[in-house]
PDB file of C-alpha atoms (C1' of nucleotides) in Angstrom:
ATOM      1  CA  MET V 144     -94.907   2.352  42.212  1.00  0.00           C
ATOM      2  CA  PRO V 145     -91.736   0.783  42.285  1.00  0.00           C
ATOM      3  CA  CYS V 146     -90.712   0.301  38.419  1.00  0.00           C
ATOM      4  CA  SER V 147     -89.499  -3.408  38.067  1.00  0.00           C
ATOM      5  CA  ASP V 148     -86.181  -2.985  37.803  1.00  0.00           C
ATOM      6  CA  CYS V 149     -85.642  -0.561  41.200  1.00  0.00           C
ATOM      7  CA  THR V 150     -84.638  -2.055  44.379  1.00  0.00           C
ATOM      8  CA  PRO V 151     -87.755  -0.470  46.431  1.00  0.00           C
ATOM      9  CA  ILE V 152     -85.996   0.008  50.141  1.00  0.00           C
ATOM     10  CA  LYS V 153     -87.740   1.873  53.390  1.00  0.00           C
ATOM     11  CA  ASN V 154     -85.822   3.946  55.108  1.00  0.00           C
ATOM     12  CA  PHE V 155     -82.616   4.909  52.586  1.00  0.00           C
ATOM     13  CA  ASP V 156     -81.771   8.341  50.609  1.00  0.00           C
ATOM     14  CA  ILE V 157     -78.884   7.834  49.193  1.00  0.00           C
ATOM     15  CA  GLU V 158     -78.521  11.480  48.872  1.00  0.00           C
ATOM     16  CA  LYS V 159     -78.919  13.247  52.082  1.00  0.00           C
ATOM     17  CA  ILE V 160     -76.527   9.978  52.861  1.00  0.00           C
ATOM     18  CA  ALA V 161     -73.577  11.540  50.052  1.00  0.00           C
ATOM     19  CA  ASP V 162     -74.421  14.943  52.120  1.00  0.00           C
ATOM     20  CA  SER V 163     -74.290  13.428  55.594  1.00  0.00           C
ATOM     21  CA  GLY V 164     -70.598  14.227  55.913  1.00  0.00           C
ATOM     22  CA  GLN V 165     -69.747  11.251  56.943  1.00  0.00           C
ATOM     23  CA  CYS V 166     -68.014  10.061  54.485  1.00  0.00           C
ATOM     24  CA  PHE V 167     -65.943  11.391  51.581  1.00  0.00           C
ATOM     25  CA  ARG V 168     -65.601   9.093  48.480  1.00  0.00           C
ATOM     26  CA  ILE V 169     -69.825   8.971  47.351  1.00  0.00           C
ATOM     27  CA  LYS V 170     -69.333  11.658  44.687  1.00  0.00           C
ATOM     28  CA  LYS V 171     -72.190  12.641  42.340  1.00  0.00           C
ATOM     29  CA  ILE V 172     -71.600  11.905  39.333  1.00  0.00           C
ATOM     30  CA  GLY V 173     -75.396  13.245  37.634  1.00  0.00           C
ATOM     31  CA  ALA V 174     -78.491  14.467  37.759  1.00  0.00           C
ATOM     32  CA  ASP V 175     -79.807  11.790  40.417  1.00  0.00           C
ATOM     33  CA  THR V 176     -76.566   9.301  40.570  1.00  0.00           C
ATOM     34  CA  TRP V 177     -73.955   8.867  42.728  1.00  0.00           C
ATOM     35  CA  ARG V 178     -71.221   6.656  42.547  1.00  0.00           C
ATOM     36  CA  ALA V 179     -69.302   4.900  46.063  1.00  0.00           C
ATOM     37  CA  ILE V 180     -66.433   3.268  47.127  1.00  0.00           C
ATOM     38  CA  THR V 181     -65.194   0.654  49.564  1.00  0.00           C
ATOM     39  CA  GLY V 182     -62.090  -1.416  49.075  1.00  0.00           C
ATOM     40  CA  ARG V 183     -61.910  -2.124  45.940  1.00  0.00           C
ATOM     41  CA  ASN V 184     -65.593  -2.298  44.382  1.00  0.00           C
ATOM     42  CA  TYR V 185     -68.290   0.567  42.985  1.00  0.00           C
ATOM     43  CA  VAL V 186     -70.990   1.291  42.875  1.00  0.00           C
ATOM     44  CA  GLU V 187     -73.395   3.728  40.901  1.00  0.00           C
ATOM     45  CA  ILE V 188     -76.758   4.646  42.368  1.00  0.00           C
ATOM     46  CA  THR V 189     -79.982   6.182  40.949  1.00  0.00           C
ATOM     47  CA  LYS V 190     -82.748   7.600  43.138  1.00  0.00           C
ATOM     48  CA  CYS V 191     -85.771   6.885  40.608  1.00  0.00           C
ATOM     49  CA  HIS V 192     -88.515   9.256  39.732  1.00  0.00           C
ATOM     50  CA  CYS V 193     -90.408   6.368  41.486  1.00  0.00           C
ATOM     51  CA  GLY V 194     -88.636   7.232  44.906  1.00  0.00           C
ATOM     52  CA  ASN V 195     -86.157   4.046  44.818  1.00  0.00           C
ATOM     53  CA  HIS V 196     -82.741   3.288  43.934  1.00  0.00           C
ATOM     54  CA  LYS V 197     -81.260   1.405  41.457  1.00  0.00           C
ATOM     55  CA  PHE V 198     -77.576  -0.637  41.919  1.00  0.00           C
ATOM     56  CA  SER V 199     -75.598  -0.657  39.193  1.00  0.00           C
ATOM     57  CA  CYS V 200     -73.853  -4.180  40.857  1.00  0.00           C
ATOM     58  CA  THR V 201     -75.020  -7.696  40.361  1.00  0.00           C
ATOM     59  CA  GLU V 202     -77.081  -8.815  42.733  1.00  0.00           C
ATOM     60  CA  ASP V 203     -74.785 -10.861  44.070  1.00  0.00           C
ATOM     61  CA  GLU V 204     -72.317  -7.867  44.407  1.00  0.00           C
ATOM     62  CA  PHE V 205     -74.966  -6.212  46.130  1.00  0.00           C
ATOM     63  CA  ASN V 206     -75.961  -8.842  49.099  1.00  0.00           C
ATOM     64  CA  ARG V 207     -72.608  -9.391  49.872  1.00  0.00           C
ATOM     65  CA  THR V 208     -70.923  -6.035  49.645  1.00  0.00           C
ATOM     66  CA  TRP V 209     -72.807  -2.503  49.695  1.00  0.00           C
ATOM     67  CA  LYS V 210     -75.954  -4.325  51.497  1.00  0.00           C
ATOM     68  CA  LYS V 211     -73.474  -4.419  54.421  1.00  0.00           C
ATOM     69  CA  TYR V 212     -71.831  -1.147  53.662  1.00  0.00           C
ATOM     70  CA  PHE V 213     -75.146   0.575  53.469  1.00  0.00           C
ATOM     71  CA  SER V 214     -76.633  -0.508  56.336  1.00  0.00           C
ATOM     72  CA  LEU V 215     -79.241  -2.207  54.785  1.00  0.00           C
ATOM     73  CA  ASP V 216     -79.048  -5.544  56.148  1.00  0.00           C
ATOM     74  CA  GLU V 217     -80.642  -3.218  59.879  1.00  0.00           C
ATOM     75  CA  ASP V 218     -84.421  -1.970  58.469  1.00  0.00           C
ATOM     76  CA  ASN V 219     -86.354  -3.307  61.350  1.00  0.00           C
ATOM     77  CA  TYR V 220     -82.966  -0.996  63.779  1.00  0.00           C
ATOM     78  CA  TYR V 221     -83.658   1.774  61.530  1.00  0.00           C
ATOM     79  CA  THR V 222     -87.207   1.347  61.396  1.00  0.00           C
ATOM     80  CA  GLU V 223     -87.269   1.316  65.341  1.00  0.00           C
ATOM     81  CA  PHE V 224     -84.950   4.620  65.302  1.00  0.00           C
ATOM     82  CA  TYR V 225     -87.151   6.452  63.067  1.00  0.00           C
ATOM     83  CA  GLU V 226     -90.830   5.902  64.821  1.00  0.00           C
ATOM     84  CA  ARG V 227     -88.581   6.762  68.481  1.00  0.00           C
ATOM     85  CA  GLY V 228     -87.645  10.238  66.395  1.00  0.00           C
ATOM     86  CA  LEU V 229     -90.547  11.488  65.006  1.00  0.00           C
ATOM     87  CA  THR V 230     -92.894  11.433  68.176  1.00  0.00           C
ATOM     88  CA  ASP V 231     -89.387  11.981  70.078  1.00  0.00           C
ATOM     89  CA  PRO V 232     -91.583  14.637  73.250  1.00  0.00           C
ATOM     90  CA  ASP V 233     -88.621  17.458  71.974  1.00  0.00           C
ATOM     91  CA  GLU V 234     -89.373  19.478  68.975  1.00  0.00           C
ATOM     92  CA  TYR V 235     -85.487  19.901  67.678  1.00  0.00           C
ATOM     93  CA  ILE V 236     -85.594  15.742  67.670  1.00  0.00           C
ATOM     94  CA  ARG V 237     -88.343  15.732  66.126  1.00  0.00           C
ATOM     95  CA  GLU V 238     -87.735  18.045  63.450  1.00  0.00           C
ATOM     96  CA  ALA V 239     -83.880  17.071  62.751  1.00  0.00           C
ATOM     97  CA  VAL V 240     -85.266  13.026  62.629  1.00  0.00           C
ATOM     98  CA  LYS V 241     -88.556  13.864  59.908  1.00  0.00           C
ATOM     99  CA  PHE V 242     -86.242  15.905  57.831  1.00  0.00           C
ATOM    100  CA  SER V 243     -83.080  13.209  57.664  1.00  0.00           C
ATOM    101  CA  SER V 244     -85.693  10.488  56.455  1.00  0.00           C
ATOM    102  CA  GLY V 245     -83.711   8.110  54.941  1.00  0.00           C
ATOM    103  CA  MET V 246     -79.655   8.294  55.952  1.00  0.00           C
ATOM    104  CA  ARG V 247     -78.028   5.824  57.355  1.00  0.00           C
ATOM    105  CA  ILE V 248     -74.847   5.288  59.331  1.00  0.00           C
ATOM    106  CA  LEU V 249     -72.005   3.269  56.541  1.00  0.00           C
ATOM    107  CA  LYS V 250     -69.897   0.337  57.384  1.00  0.00           C
ATOM    108  CA  GLN V 251     -66.759   2.040  56.302  1.00  0.00           C
ATOM    109  CA  ASP V 252     -63.280   0.999  55.935  1.00  0.00           C
ATOM    110  CA  PRO V 253     -61.870   1.363  59.174  1.00  0.00           C
ATOM    111  CA  PHE V 254     -58.536   2.804  58.003  1.00  0.00           C
ATOM    112  CA  GLU V 255     -59.754   4.749  55.538  1.00  0.00           C
ATOM    113  CA  THR V 256     -62.285   5.990  58.141  1.00  0.00           C
ATOM    114  CA  LEU V 257     -58.981   6.770  60.188  1.00  0.00           C
ATOM    115  CA  ILE V 258     -57.384   8.570  58.098  1.00  0.00           C
ATOM    116  CA  SER V 259     -59.939  10.322  56.770  1.00  0.00           C
ATOM    117  CA  PHE V 260     -61.269  11.586  60.170  1.00  0.00           C
ATOM    118  CA  ILE V 261     -57.735  12.869  61.389  1.00  0.00           C
ATOM    119  CA  ILE V 262     -57.669  15.337  58.071  1.00  0.00           C
ATOM    120  CA  SER V 263     -61.573  16.252  58.869  1.00  0.00           C
ATOM    121  CA  GLN V 264     -60.178  18.081  62.190  1.00  0.00           C
ATOM    122  CA  ARG V 265     -60.791  21.879  62.226  1.00  0.00           C
ATOM    123  CA  ASN V 266     -61.711  22.383  58.656  1.00  0.00           C
ATOM    124  CA  ARG V 267     -63.459  21.888  55.452  1.00  0.00           C
ATOM    125  CA  ILE V 268     -65.577  19.053  54.335  1.00  0.00           C
ATOM    126  CA  PRO V 269     -65.023  20.074  50.168  1.00  0.00           C
ATOM    127  CA  LYS V 270     -61.627  20.750  51.613  1.00  0.00           C
ATOM    128  CA  ILE V 271     -61.073  17.052  53.418  1.00  0.00           C
ATOM    129  CA  THR V 272     -63.304  15.760  50.578  1.00  0.00           C
ATOM    130  CA  ALA V 273     -60.429  17.240  47.899  1.00  0.00           C
ATOM    131  CA  ALA V 274     -57.551  15.859  50.370  1.00  0.00           C
ATOM    132  CA  VAL V 275     -58.890  12.089  50.140  1.00  0.00           C
ATOM    133  CA  GLU V 276     -59.507  12.468  46.787  1.00  0.00           C
ATOM    134  CA  GLU V 277     -56.016  13.585  46.100  1.00  0.00           C
ATOM    135  CA  MET V 278     -54.718  10.855  48.480  1.00  0.00           C
ATOM    136  CA  CYS V 279     -56.567   7.861  46.389  1.00  0.00           C
ATOM    137  CA  CYS V 280     -55.631   9.439  43.283  1.00  0.00           C
ATOM    138  CA  LEU V 281     -51.564   9.776  44.358  1.00  0.00           C
ATOM    139  CA  ILE V 282     -51.050   6.660  46.309  1.00  0.00           C
ATOM    140  CA  GLY V 283     -54.881   4.203  45.421  1.00  0.00           C
ATOM    141  CA  ASP V 284     -54.836   1.600  43.166  1.00  0.00           C
ATOM    142  CA  THR V 285     -56.659   1.628  39.629  1.00  0.00           C
ATOM    143  CA  VAL V 286     -59.794  -0.588  39.601  1.00  0.00           C
ATOM    144  CA  THR V 287     -61.871  -1.249  36.941  1.00  0.00           C
ATOM    145  CA  ASP V 288     -65.690  -1.656  37.377  1.00  0.00           C
ATOM    146  CA  LYS V 289     -66.961  -4.763  35.926  1.00  0.00           C
ATOM    147  CA  ASN V 290     -70.658  -3.356  35.073  1.00  0.00           C
ATOM    148  CA  THR V 291     -70.166   0.261  33.990  1.00  0.00           C
ATOM    149  CA  GLY V 292     -66.716  -0.165  32.465  1.00  0.00           C
ATOM    150  CA  LYS V 293     -65.616   2.712  35.113  1.00  0.00           C
ATOM    151  CA  ALA V 294     -61.919   2.704  36.767  1.00  0.00           C
ATOM    152  CA  PHE V 295     -61.364   4.110  39.949  1.00  0.00           C
ATOM    153  CA  LYS V 296     -59.312   4.374  42.627  1.00  0.00           C
ATOM    154  CA  THR V 297     -58.723   2.946  45.803  1.00  0.00           C
ATOM    155  CA  PHE V 298     -58.636   4.457  49.317  1.00  0.00           C
ATOM    156  CA  PRO V 299     -54.754   3.417  50.050  1.00  0.00           C
ATOM    157  CA  VAL V 300     -54.294   1.304  52.742  1.00  0.00           C
ATOM    158  CA  ALA V 301     -51.279   0.901  55.915  1.00  0.00           C
ATOM    159  CA  SER V 302     -48.511   0.527  53.630  1.00  0.00           C
ATOM    160  CA  GLU V 303     -49.135   2.420  50.213  1.00  0.00           C
ATOM    161  CA  LEU V 304     -49.801   5.410  52.431  1.00  0.00           C
ATOM    162  CA  SER V 305     -46.556   4.904  54.899  1.00  0.00           C
ATOM    163  CA  ASN V 306     -44.720   4.160  52.645  1.00  0.00           C
ATOM    164  CA  ALA V 307     -45.912   7.002  50.901  1.00  0.00           C
ATOM    165  CA  SER V 308     -42.639   9.677  50.068  1.00  0.00           C
ATOM    166  CA  ASP V 309     -43.210  13.382  52.513  1.00  0.00           C
ATOM    167  CA  ALA V 310     -42.885  15.631  48.861  1.00  0.00           C
ATOM    168  CA  LEU V 311     -46.675  13.218  48.597  1.00  0.00           C
ATOM    169  CA  ILE V 312     -47.913  14.289  51.203  1.00  0.00           C
ATOM    170  CA  ASP V 313     -47.127  17.509  51.790  1.00  0.00           C
ATOM    171  CA  SER V 314     -48.967  18.060  48.432  1.00  0.00           C
ATOM    172  CA  LEU V 315     -52.050  16.640  49.974  1.00  0.00           C
ATOM    173  CA  ARG V 316     -52.273  20.566  51.853  1.00  0.00           C
ATOM    174  CA  VAL V 317     -53.263  19.375  54.922  1.00  0.00           C
ATOM    175  CA  GLY V 318     -50.844  21.453  56.837  1.00  0.00           C
ATOM    176  CA  TYR V 319     -50.033  20.290  59.843  1.00  0.00           C
ATOM    177  CA  ARG V 320     -52.612  17.153  59.778  1.00  0.00           C
ATOM    178  CA  ASP V 321     -49.304  15.605  58.062  1.00  0.00           C
ATOM    179  CA  GLU V 322     -47.955  14.527  60.678  1.00  0.00           C
ATOM    180  CA  TYR V 323     -51.006  12.872  62.456  1.00  0.00           C
ATOM    181  CA  ILE V 324     -51.380  11.241  58.904  1.00  0.00           C
ATOM    182  CA  LYS V 325     -48.331   9.763  59.156  1.00  0.00           C
ATOM    183  CA  ALA V 326     -48.001   8.234  62.968  1.00  0.00           C
ATOM    184  CA  ALA V 327     -51.665   6.560  61.852  1.00  0.00           C
ATOM    185  CA  ALA V 328     -49.991   4.635  58.899  1.00  0.00           C
ATOM    186  CA  LYS V 329     -47.441   4.440  60.410  1.00  0.00           C
ATOM    187  CA  PHE V 330     -48.849   2.699  63.392  1.00  0.00           C
ATOM    188  CA  CYS V 331     -51.614   0.438  61.614  1.00  0.00           C
ATOM    189  CA  TYR V 332     -48.936  -0.690  58.813  1.00  0.00           C
ATOM    190  CA  GLU V 333     -46.648  -2.079  61.873  1.00  0.00           C
ATOM    191  CA  HIS V 334     -49.400  -3.337  63.957  1.00  0.00           C
ATOM    192  CA  SER V 335     -52.355  -3.907  61.532  1.00  0.00           C
ATOM    193  CA  ILE V 336     -55.529  -1.599  61.943  1.00  0.00           C
ATOM    194  CA  LYS V 337     -57.215  -4.571  63.475  1.00  0.00           C
ATOM    195  CA  SER V 338     -55.318  -3.380  66.660  1.00  0.00           C
ATOM    196  CA  VAL V 339     -56.919  -0.362  66.429  1.00  0.00           C
ATOM    197  CA  ASN V 340     -60.751  -2.174  68.243  1.00  0.00           C
ATOM    198  CA  SER V 341     -61.998  -0.175  70.616  1.00  0.00           C
ATOM    199  CA  TYR V 342     -61.840   3.869  71.724  1.00  0.00           C
ATOM    200  CA  ASP V 343     -58.891   3.683  73.759  1.00  0.00           C
ATOM    201  CA  ARG V 344     -56.722   2.453  71.238  1.00  0.00           C
ATOM    202  CA  ALA V 345     -58.162   4.892  68.464  1.00  0.00           C
ATOM    203  CA  LYS V 346     -57.587   6.974  70.910  1.00  0.00           C
ATOM    204  CA  ALA V 347     -53.985   6.806  71.651  1.00  0.00           C
ATOM    205  CA  LEU V 348     -53.148   7.605  68.258  1.00  0.00           C
ATOM    206  CA  TYR V 349     -51.206  10.600  67.607  1.00  0.00           C
ATOM    207  CA  GLY V 350     -53.584  13.020  66.766  1.00  0.00           C
ATOM    208  CA  VAL V 351     -56.459  11.308  67.727  1.00  0.00           C
ATOM    209  CA  GLY V 352     -58.657  13.193  71.130  1.00  0.00           C
ATOM    210  CA  PRO V 353     -62.367  12.578  71.250  1.00  0.00           C
ATOM    211  CA  LYS V 354     -64.086  13.596  68.440  1.00  0.00           C
ATOM    212  CA  VAL V 355     -61.419  11.874  65.926  1.00  0.00           C
ATOM    213  CA  ALA V 356     -62.009   8.532  68.075  1.00  0.00           C
ATOM    214  CA  ASN V 357     -66.158   8.604  68.202  1.00  0.00           C
ATOM    215  CA  CYS V 358     -65.947   9.482  64.675  1.00  0.00           C
ATOM    216  CA  TYR V 359     -63.686   6.166  63.851  1.00  0.00           C
ATOM    217  CA  CYS V 360     -65.870   4.178  66.387  1.00  0.00           C
ATOM    218  CA  LEU V 361     -68.622   5.261  64.581  1.00  0.00           C
ATOM    219  CA  TYR V 362     -68.269   5.121  60.486  1.00  0.00           C
ATOM    220  CA  GLY V 363     -64.927   3.108  61.346  1.00  0.00           C
ATOM    221  CA  LEU V 364     -66.407  -0.028  64.400  1.00  0.00           C
ATOM    222  CA  HIS V 365     -70.276   0.658  62.973  1.00  0.00           C
ATOM    223  CA  GLN V 366     -70.646   1.482  67.252  1.00  0.00           C
ATOM    224  CA  LEU V 367     -73.587   2.549  67.056  1.00  0.00           C
ATOM    225  CA  ASP V 368     -73.748   3.888  70.308  1.00  0.00           C
ATOM    226  CA  ARG V 369     -71.043   7.180  69.440  1.00  0.00           C
ATOM    227  CA  PHE V 370     -72.055  10.253  69.843  1.00  0.00           C
ATOM    228  CA  PRO V 371     -69.174  12.281  68.135  1.00  0.00           C
ATOM    229  CA  ILE V 372     -69.211  16.321  69.618  1.00  0.00           C
ATOM    230  CA  ASP V 373     -68.013  18.726  66.470  1.00  0.00           C
ATOM    231  CA  VAL V 374     -68.349  22.157  66.606  1.00  0.00           C
ATOM    232  CA  TRP V 375     -71.927  22.134  64.425  1.00  0.00           C
ATOM    233  CA  ILE V 376     -72.815  19.539  67.725  1.00  0.00           C
ATOM    234  CA  GLN V 377     -71.727  21.429  70.380  1.00  0.00           C
ATOM    235  CA  ARG V 378     -73.843  24.724  68.690  1.00  0.00           C
ATOM    236  CA  ILE V 379     -76.855  22.362  68.672  1.00  0.00           C
ATOM    237  CA  LEU V 380     -76.336  20.768  72.027  1.00  0.00           C
ATOM    238  CA  ASP V 381     -76.135  24.936  73.373  1.00  0.00           C
ATOM    239  CA  LYS V 382     -79.279  26.565  71.638  1.00  0.00           C
ATOM    240  CA  HIS V 383     -81.791  23.671  71.658  1.00  0.00           C
ATOM    241  CA  PHE V 384     -80.527  21.386  74.681  1.00  0.00           C
ATOM    242  CA  ASN V 385     -79.192  23.813  77.550  1.00  0.00           C
ATOM    243  CA  GLY V 386     -75.457  22.394  77.010  1.00  0.00           C
ATOM    244  CA  SER V 387     -77.043  18.606  77.823  1.00  0.00           C
ATOM    245  CA  THR V 388     -76.957  15.370  76.420  1.00  0.00           C
ATOM    246  CA  ALA V 389     -79.469  13.952  78.988  1.00  0.00           C
ATOM    247  CA  PHE V 390     -82.196  13.392  75.840  1.00  0.00           C
ATOM    248  CA  LEU V 391     -79.683  10.571  74.462  1.00  0.00           C
ATOM    249  CA  GLU V 392     -81.342   8.483  77.377  1.00  0.00           C
ATOM    250  CA  ARG V 393     -84.344   7.798  75.403  1.00  0.00           C
ATOM    251  CA  TYR V 394     -81.241   6.631  72.462  1.00  0.00           C
ATOM    252  CA  LYS V 395     -79.111   3.814  74.166  1.00  0.00           C
ATOM    253  CA  GLY V 396     -77.821   2.008  70.699  1.00  0.00           C
ATOM    254  CA  PHE V 397     -79.051   4.943  68.905  1.00  0.00           C
ATOM    255  CA  GLU V 398     -77.168   7.066  69.571  1.00  0.00           C
ATOM    256  CA  GLY V 399     -75.366   7.399  66.468  1.00  0.00           C
ATOM    257  CA  ILE V 400     -78.040   8.037  64.444  1.00  0.00           C
ATOM    258  CA  LEU V 401     -79.613  10.956  65.846  1.00  0.00           C
ATOM    259  CA  GLN V 402     -76.052  12.111  66.293  1.00  0.00           C
ATOM    260  CA  GLN V 403     -76.265  12.117  62.448  1.00  0.00           C
ATOM    261  CA  CYS V 404     -79.674  12.880  61.884  1.00  0.00           C
ATOM    262  CA  MET V 405     -78.829  16.438  64.165  1.00  0.00           C
ATOM    263  CA  PHE V 406     -75.258  16.898  61.781  1.00  0.00           C
ATOM    264  CA  TYR V 407     -77.240  16.837  58.269  1.00  0.00           C
ATOM    265  CA  TYR V 408     -80.656  18.804  59.547  1.00  0.00           C
ATOM    266  CA  GLU V 409     -78.697  21.861  60.698  1.00  0.00           C
ATOM    267  CA  ARG V 410     -76.601  22.277  58.485  1.00  0.00           C
ATOM    268  CA  ASN V 411     -79.441  21.581  55.258  1.00  0.00           C
ATOM    269  CA  LYS V 412     -82.270  22.895  56.897  1.00  0.00           C
ATOM    270  CA  VAL V 413     -83.727  25.967  55.382  1.00  0.00           C
TER     271      VAL V 413
ATOM    272  C1'  DG U 416     -56.630  42.334  57.483  1.00  0.00           C
ATOM    273  C1'  DC U 417     -60.150  39.505  59.899  1.00  0.00           C
ATOM    274  C1'  DC U 418     -62.677  34.963  61.391  1.00  0.00           C
ATOM    275  C1'  DC U 419     -63.657  30.031  61.019  1.00  0.00           C
ATOM    276  C1'  DA U 420     -63.415  24.993  59.738  1.00  0.00           C
ATOM    277  C1'  DG U 421     -66.390  17.865  61.261  1.00  0.00           C
ATOM    278  C1'  DG U 422     -59.369  19.026  66.866  1.00  0.00           C
ATOM    279  C1'  DG U 423     -55.260  17.965  69.148  1.00  0.00           C
ATOM    280  C1'  DC U 424     -51.191  18.929  71.361  1.00  0.00           C
ATOM    281  C1'  DT U 425     -48.432  21.660  74.497  1.00  0.00           C
ATOM    282  C1'  DA U 426     -47.524  24.064  79.069  1.00  0.00           C
ATOM    283  C1'  DT U 427     -49.130  25.659  82.688  1.00  0.00           C
ATOM    284  C1'  DC U 428     -52.369  26.257  86.395  1.00  0.00           C
TER     285       DC U 428
ATOM    286  C1'  DG Q 777     -59.097  18.306  84.903  1.00  0.00           C
ATOM    287  C1'  DA Q 778     -59.328  22.701  83.297  1.00  0.00           C
ATOM    288  C1'  DT Q 779     -58.038  26.270  79.914  1.00  0.00           C
ATOM    289  C1'  DA Q 780     -54.737  29.505  76.613  1.00  0.00           C
ATOM    290  C1'  DG Q 781     -52.026  29.278  73.287  1.00  0.00           C
ATOM    291  C1'  DC Q 782     -51.266  27.069  69.579  1.00  0.00           C
ATOM    292  C1'  DC Q 783     -50.593  24.586  65.076  1.00  0.00           C
ATOM    293  C1'  DA Q 784     -51.364  25.029  58.662  1.00  0.00           C
ATOM    294  C1'  DT Q 785     -54.304  26.469  55.030  1.00  0.00           C
ATOM    295  C1'  DG Q 786     -57.736  28.232  52.522  1.00  0.00           C
ATOM    296  C1'  DG Q 787     -62.657  29.829  52.520  1.00  0.00           C
ATOM    297  C1'  DG Q 788     -66.033  34.008  52.960  1.00  0.00           C
TER     298       DG Q 788
END
DNA sequence: GCCCAGGGCTATC
DNA sequence: GATAGCCATGGG
């Protein structure tokens, strides 16, 4: 039974989302509590013993910001995805979807998504997280959340990142990706991130190839038909599907959710 | 020392 | 269009 002050949501598990590698700014801050930041908004989410979640924000903020961010306005869509995945003819897909129950694709800020996934290339998630967090600490704005009273750092906007010194970028320890970051920040400062509104526009940026462009489209533009193929997904394809993605025919419009479930399952299954 | 990490660029064919 | 070598950095 849900508690009186819990928000009952089907197909939503903040813990799995936090560990899914699609976002680098959701952080575990307590035994059952995570903090999320998007734009200038901050929220703390606690998994309750009843299986539901408590949000630290007001109902108005939930409806205006977090409902969208967590794709909680797409319940019917996820219901259909999970029904389809749990009855898939392929055992690996069934297991991956079952194991990932509660996964959702976040609607992240496009500029943050672009820069984060440029940093992600040939890198490890803890290192990506550290670089993103350091970037926010060094050049993000400090904002205080009214509900919790906690101060947090925003992800820098294009002008802030574009104006950052070389020494500051060096201190992020992102190696050869620093030139890619600078190029993307400069482009977005001069042309606006809004002009990066398609796969082709993203891939045209220096340092953005097929994989990062697909991640940008999936997580930043919410194009759920994108299926980014990284080393983990490629291993799954080779091991379980003879290197083929023919199974995607059964997931038109859901490819990105399936990809997230496979990625999470492969990395976290016991 | 080695290999690898949510890849992409460049040169070369 | 395909493939090979290279790219900084840090963990195992």
